[in-house]
């Protein structure tokens, strides 16, 4: 065994411990050190996983969808390695691995579910070709980082091209759906799609459809109650929304010509309806926002792909164990019942056979997972930090809503009615947010006219206030002192629910401010 199999984990863990003492939280610095001293650490460690690697990328929804996939697989019995704090670049993944590997370099997991930034995914797949690749969407987001939107699609195409098992694509996004062309289907790579019922497409326009605002229709639908979509069950509401929705940028034979493995048919108040294999499944959900229900469809599609492979890989071992019983029913792996029959395989002996083959009983159990079981696990997933996360401050619920591009902001505004709540918007322009804030002018804020915005803060507070003034949205206070503004905002109007829309670094600073006055879960970042 090579020296670095032992030395790298030891050095990496030491650097990680020192970094946490110095910075008090998560850091990519240990990953940087390990990448330099042992460039093969990432690929060597992830190669241990019997079910391989799931890569999740795209503009919107990466963190939440990664959390959903990992949570669902864990609930179905697998041991999952993931990068839960949004350290979505190779160095961050390496740092996360250092927390999980033993000193001998052993990673005790069955599968990895990793969120990767669109640009860093290109570097990751050169080292670790993923077994599964889930690509969500392409939207205008931080164009000062990636350039034109087609360049972002090209970055994601590298991930699809490198995938060795199954590529799962959003059929409603034409740039994503077209990536099926680069998947190596001639080598056995499978392409699956997740999609929307036609009645829901107006809520999730592609980037090319952003010229028409759908926020008002979403608010009207929520006020009327009932499900959105699934027109056979909801009457006039879905028809009105569909009529007002922008025309899809797909050709007439576009999305529906692609068979979706999982289709989101309808959404309601914390409920979702999915169509899978010709059957309809409805479930309650704990996630907030209609966009997260579409993320659930994406997560279900990739979990189903993993389960299908697990069935092909592991269920034959059950047959092999059964066949190991000889014609008389006597075998080292059998025991007799009270009548002298040899028809039961001794569990300990069976487990030993599985271990020798590198198969754990939990993998066998996962291979038996039903679609209903997958739906049930999707309903239990809770929001990722800052993505619809609710923090209680002195008995008042404060909901953090990450926004980073026009589509994400539009869908958040459409999902959360401002009536009966206080609203705050925090905008920063650090590197992780994107320096160019001109995208704020592509968001329609008119739904906030009636209630106004209590506070605007962050580095670009005055830019945001100007944008709201243009849409005739009243603003009570504007300040670039984010911590002071957040504390004042949550302490005012005690008992009134609060919504805070914030860019990424503003969200981290908001959580840090709230952590001083309330119980906030440690996400390992932003400290």
PDB file of C-alpha atoms in Angstrom, residues 113-268:
ATOM      1  CA  UNK A 113     -23.791  12.577  -3.392  1.00  0.00           C
ATOM      2  CA  UNK A 114     -21.897  15.733  -4.278  1.00  0.00           C
ATOM      3  CA  UNK A 115     -22.970  19.240  -5.173  1.00  0.00           C
ATOM      4  CA  UNK A 116     -20.560  20.805  -7.657  1.00  0.00           C
ATOM      5  CA  UNK A 117     -20.392  24.373  -8.880  1.00  0.00           C
ATOM      6  CA  UNK A 118     -20.833  24.501 -12.652  1.00  0.00           C
ATOM      7  CA  UNK A 119     -17.242  25.583 -13.274  1.00  0.00           C
ATOM      8  CA  UNK A 120     -15.627  23.290 -10.719  1.00  0.00           C
ATOM      9  CA  UNK A 121     -17.611  20.299 -11.968  1.00  0.00           C
ATOM     10  CA  UNK A 122     -15.391  20.379 -15.065  1.00  0.00           C
ATOM     11  CA  UNK A 123     -12.279  19.921 -12.917  1.00  0.00           C
ATOM     12  CA  UNK A 124     -13.933  17.310 -10.709  1.00  0.00           C
ATOM     13  CA  UNK A 125     -14.994  14.991 -13.535  1.00  0.00           C
ATOM     14  CA  UNK A 126     -11.450  14.954 -14.908  1.00  0.00           C
ATOM     15  CA  UNK A 127     -10.409  13.298 -11.646  1.00  0.00           C
ATOM     16  CA  UNK A 128     -13.590  11.387 -10.834  1.00  0.00           C
ATOM     17  CA  UNK A 129     -15.944  10.464 -13.691  1.00  0.00           C
ATOM     18  CA  UNK A 130     -19.341  10.324 -11.944  1.00  0.00           C
ATOM     19  CA  UNK A 131     -21.540   7.250 -12.074  1.00  0.00           C
ATOM     20  CA  UNK A 132     -24.637   9.472 -12.013  1.00  0.00           C
ATOM     21  CA  UNK A 133     -25.010  13.073 -13.112  1.00  0.00           C
ATOM     22  CA  UNK A 134     -28.071  15.180 -12.260  1.00  0.00           C
ATOM     23  CA  UNK A 135     -28.218  18.467 -14.184  1.00  0.00           C
ATOM     24  CA  UNK A 136     -30.952  20.842 -13.064  1.00  0.00           C
ATOM     25  CA  UNK A 137     -31.057  24.004 -15.183  1.00  0.00           C
ATOM     26  CA  UNK A 138     -29.112  26.832 -16.792  1.00  0.00           C
ATOM     27  CA  UNK A 139     -30.033  30.385 -15.799  1.00  0.00           C
ATOM     28  CA  UNK A 140     -28.366  33.765 -15.933  1.00  0.00           C
ATOM     29  CA  UNK A 141     -26.348  33.706 -12.741  1.00  0.00           C
ATOM     30  CA  UNK A 142     -23.108  35.518 -11.934  1.00  0.00           C
ATOM     31  CA  UNK A 143     -22.321  36.234 -15.571  1.00  0.00           C
ATOM     32  CA  UNK A 144     -19.197  38.018 -14.376  1.00  0.00           C
ATOM     33  CA  UNK A 145     -17.944  34.525 -13.456  1.00  0.00           C
ATOM     34  CA  UNK A 146     -19.162  32.338 -16.309  1.00  0.00           C
ATOM     35  CA  UNK A 147     -19.925  34.735 -19.161  1.00  0.00           C
ATOM     36  CA  UNK A 148     -22.813  33.962 -21.488  1.00  0.00           C
ATOM     37  CA  UNK A 149     -25.430  31.413 -20.517  1.00  0.00           C
ATOM     38  CA  UNK A 150     -24.389  29.096 -23.358  1.00  0.00           C
ATOM     39  CA  UNK A 151     -20.944  28.921 -21.792  1.00  0.00           C
ATOM     40  CA  UNK A 152     -22.529  27.663 -18.573  1.00  0.00           C
ATOM     41  CA  UNK A 153     -24.290  24.975 -20.599  1.00  0.00           C
ATOM     42  CA  UNK A 154     -20.957  24.006 -22.133  1.00  0.00           C
ATOM     43  CA  UNK A 155     -19.479  23.622 -18.663  1.00  0.00           C
ATOM     44  CA  UNK A 156     -22.297  21.274 -17.679  1.00  0.00           C
ATOM     45  CA  UNK A 157     -21.908  19.323 -20.909  1.00  0.00           C
ATOM     46  CA  UNK A 158     -18.472  18.218 -19.700  1.00  0.00           C
ATOM     47  CA  UNK A 159     -20.088  16.604 -16.663  1.00  0.00           C
ATOM     48  CA  UNK A 160     -22.668  14.803 -18.795  1.00  0.00           C
ATOM     49  CA  UNK A 161     -19.987  13.644 -21.214  1.00  0.00           C
ATOM     50  CA  UNK A 162     -17.816  12.226 -18.412  1.00  0.00           C
ATOM     51  CA  UNK A 163     -20.645  10.288 -16.730  1.00  0.00           C
ATOM     52  CA  UNK A 164     -20.273   6.514 -16.878  1.00  0.00           C
ATOM     53  CA  UNK A 165     -23.695   5.342 -15.708  1.00  0.00           C
ATOM     54  CA  UNK A 166     -26.828   7.505 -15.875  1.00  0.00           C
ATOM     55  CA  UNK A 167     -27.349  11.141 -16.856  1.00  0.00           C
ATOM     56  CA  UNK A 168     -30.541  12.692 -15.450  1.00  0.00           C
ATOM     57  CA  UNK A 169     -31.690  15.847 -17.240  1.00  0.00           C
ATOM     58  CA  UNK A 170     -34.374  18.506 -16.902  1.00  0.00           C
ATOM     59  CA  UNK A 171     -36.456  18.015 -20.036  1.00  0.00           C
ATOM     60  CA  UNK A 172     -38.092  21.448 -19.630  1.00  0.00           C
ATOM     61  CA  UNK A 173     -34.814  23.333 -20.007  1.00  0.00           C
ATOM     62  CA  UNK A 174     -33.814  23.140 -23.683  1.00  0.00           C
ATOM     63  CA  UNK A 175     -30.122  23.706 -22.989  1.00  0.00           C
ATOM     64  CA  UNK A 176     -30.093  20.924 -20.414  1.00  0.00           C
ATOM     65  CA  UNK A 177     -32.236  18.509 -22.429  1.00  0.00           C
ATOM     66  CA  UNK A 178     -29.854  18.851 -25.374  1.00  0.00           C
ATOM     67  CA  UNK A 179     -26.996  17.512 -23.253  1.00  0.00           C
ATOM     68  CA  UNK A 180     -28.336  14.027 -23.942  1.00  0.00           C
ATOM     69  CA  UNK A 181     -26.426  14.355 -27.210  1.00  0.00           C
ATOM     70  CA  UNK A 182     -23.047  14.255 -25.438  1.00  0.00           C
ATOM     71  CA  UNK A 183     -23.826  11.312 -23.142  1.00  0.00           C
ATOM     72  CA  UNK A 184     -22.014   8.173 -24.230  1.00  0.00           C
ATOM     73  CA  UNK A 185     -25.126   6.100 -24.843  1.00  0.00           C
ATOM     74  CA  UNK A 186     -23.150   3.960 -27.288  1.00  0.00           C
ATOM     75  CA  UNK A 187     -21.136   2.771 -24.276  1.00  0.00           C
ATOM     76  CA  UNK A 188     -24.224   1.943 -22.234  1.00  0.00           C
ATOM     77  CA  UNK A 189     -24.757   5.299 -20.524  1.00  0.00           C
ATOM     78  CA  UNK A 190     -28.465   5.778 -19.811  1.00  0.00           C
ATOM     79  CA  UNK A 191     -30.281   9.107 -20.144  1.00  0.00           C
ATOM     80  CA  UNK A 192     -33.316   9.831 -17.967  1.00  0.00           C
ATOM     81  CA  UNK A 193     -35.449  12.949 -17.680  1.00  0.00           C
ATOM     82  CA  UNK A 194     -37.538  14.635 -15.015  1.00  0.00           C
ATOM     83  CA  UNK A 195     -40.257  17.002 -16.122  1.00  0.00           C
ATOM     84  CA  UNK A 196     -43.399  19.002 -15.501  1.00  0.00           C
ATOM     85  CA  UNK A 197     -47.032  18.526 -16.297  1.00  0.00           C
ATOM     86  CA  UNK A 198     -48.007  20.956 -19.050  1.00  0.00           C
ATOM     87  CA  UNK A 199     -50.174  22.952 -16.632  1.00  0.00           C
ATOM     88  CA  UNK A 200     -47.120  23.770 -14.485  1.00  0.00           C
ATOM     89  CA  UNK A 201     -44.702  24.922 -17.157  1.00  0.00           C
ATOM     90  CA  UNK A 202     -45.621  28.583 -16.744  1.00  0.00           C
ATOM     91  CA  UNK A 203     -44.249  28.483 -13.196  1.00  0.00           C
ATOM     92  CA  UNK A 204     -40.841  27.233 -14.301  1.00  0.00           C
ATOM     93  CA  UNK A 205     -39.963  29.064 -17.532  1.00  0.00           C
ATOM     94  CA  UNK A 206     -36.543  28.485 -19.007  1.00  0.00           C
ATOM     95  CA  UNK A 207     -34.131  31.371 -19.188  1.00  0.00           C
ATOM     96  CA  UNK A 208     -35.369  32.115 -22.692  1.00  0.00           C
ATOM     97  CA  UNK A 209     -38.909  32.553 -21.344  1.00  0.00           C
ATOM     98  CA  UNK A 210     -38.018  35.171 -18.737  1.00  0.00           C
ATOM     99  CA  UNK A 211     -39.561  38.049 -20.691  1.00  0.00           C
ATOM    100  CA  UNK A 212     -42.964  37.362 -19.130  1.00  0.00           C
ATOM    101  CA  UNK A 213     -43.560  37.621 -15.395  1.00  0.00           C
ATOM    102  CA  UNK A 214     -45.526  34.829 -13.718  1.00  0.00           C
ATOM    103  CA  UNK A 215     -45.427  36.096 -10.135  1.00  0.00           C
ATOM    104  CA  UNK A 216     -48.908  37.596 -10.093  1.00  0.00           C
ATOM    105  CA  UNK A 217     -50.490  34.414 -11.389  1.00  0.00           C
ATOM    106  CA  UNK A 218     -48.723  32.396  -8.719  1.00  0.00           C
ATOM    107  CA  UNK A 219     -50.064  34.677  -5.984  1.00  0.00           C
ATOM    108  CA  UNK A 220     -53.568  34.456  -7.433  1.00  0.00           C
ATOM    109  CA  UNK A 221     -53.351  30.670  -7.459  1.00  0.00           C
ATOM    110  CA  UNK A 222     -52.255  30.546  -3.839  1.00  0.00           C
ATOM    111  CA  UNK A 223     -55.107  32.829  -2.806  1.00  0.00           C
ATOM    112  CA  UNK A 224     -57.652  30.563  -4.478  1.00  0.00           C
ATOM    113  CA  UNK A 225     -56.236  27.526  -2.637  1.00  0.00           C
ATOM    114  CA  UNK A 226     -56.075  23.979  -3.914  1.00  0.00           C
ATOM    115  CA  UNK A 227     -53.427  22.446  -6.090  1.00  0.00           C
ATOM    116  CA  UNK A 228     -51.658  24.145  -8.929  1.00  0.00           C
ATOM    117  CA  UNK A 229     -51.553  22.038 -12.041  1.00  0.00           C
ATOM    118  CA  UNK A 230     -53.163  18.649 -12.653  1.00  0.00           C
ATOM    119  CA  UNK A 231     -56.003  20.388 -14.459  1.00  0.00           C
ATOM    120  CA  UNK A 232     -58.318  17.442 -14.074  1.00  0.00           C
ATOM    121  CA  UNK A 233     -58.511  18.142 -10.340  1.00  0.00           C
ATOM    122  CA  UNK A 234     -58.275  21.904  -9.934  1.00  0.00           C
ATOM    123  CA  UNK A 235     -60.703  23.564 -12.290  1.00  0.00           C
ATOM    124  CA  UNK A 236     -60.330  27.161 -13.384  1.00  0.00           C
ATOM    125  CA  UNK A 237     -57.194  28.095 -11.414  1.00  0.00           C
ATOM    126  CA  UNK A 238     -54.769  25.981 -13.419  1.00  0.00           C
ATOM    127  CA  UNK A 239     -56.465  27.002 -16.671  1.00  0.00           C
ATOM    128  CA  UNK A 240     -56.037  30.681 -15.820  1.00  0.00           C
ATOM    129  CA  UNK A 241     -52.394  30.223 -14.906  1.00  0.00           C
ATOM    130  CA  UNK A 242     -51.685  28.216 -18.043  1.00  0.00           C
ATOM    131  CA  UNK A 243     -53.363  30.864 -20.179  1.00  0.00           C
ATOM    132  CA  UNK A 244     -51.274  33.653 -18.664  1.00  0.00           C
ATOM    133  CA  UNK A 245     -47.997  31.736 -18.661  1.00  0.00           C
ATOM    134  CA  UNK A 246     -45.313  32.535 -21.208  1.00  0.00           C
ATOM    135  CA  UNK A 247     -45.031  30.406 -24.293  1.00  0.00           C
ATOM    136  CA  UNK A 248     -42.462  27.685 -23.840  1.00  0.00           C
ATOM    137  CA  UNK A 249     -39.226  28.041 -25.735  1.00  0.00           C
ATOM    138  CA  UNK A 250     -39.340  24.338 -26.538  1.00  0.00           C
ATOM    139  CA  UNK A 251     -40.632  23.281 -29.963  1.00  0.00           C
ATOM    140  CA  UNK A 252     -44.119  21.821 -30.072  1.00  0.00           C
ATOM    141  CA  UNK A 253     -42.741  18.292 -30.126  1.00  0.00           C
ATOM    142  CA  UNK A 254     -40.071  19.246 -27.561  1.00  0.00           C
ATOM    143  CA  UNK A 255     -40.575  18.389 -23.899  1.00  0.00           C
ATOM    144  CA  UNK A 256     -43.497  16.005 -24.284  1.00  0.00           C
ATOM    145  CA  UNK A 257     -41.552  14.050 -26.898  1.00  0.00           C
ATOM    146  CA  UNK A 258     -39.041  13.174 -24.168  1.00  0.00           C
ATOM    147  CA  UNK A 259     -40.382  10.539 -21.756  1.00  0.00           C
ATOM    148  CA  UNK A 260     -39.941  11.761 -18.187  1.00  0.00           C
ATOM    149  CA  UNK A 261     -39.057   9.154 -15.585  1.00  0.00           C
ATOM    150  CA  UNK A 262     -40.626  11.424 -12.944  1.00  0.00           C
ATOM    151  CA  UNK A 263     -43.172  14.157 -13.701  1.00  0.00           C
ATOM    152  CA  UNK A 264     -44.351  16.788 -11.223  1.00  0.00           C
ATOM    153  CA  UNK A 265     -48.090  16.917 -11.915  1.00  0.00           C
ATOM    154  CA  UNK A 266     -49.468  19.239  -9.246  1.00  0.00           C
ATOM    155  CA  UNK A 267     -48.417  21.286  -6.237  1.00  0.00           C
ATOM    156  CA  UNK A 268     -50.464  22.451  -3.281  1.00  0.00           C
TER     157      UNK A 268
END
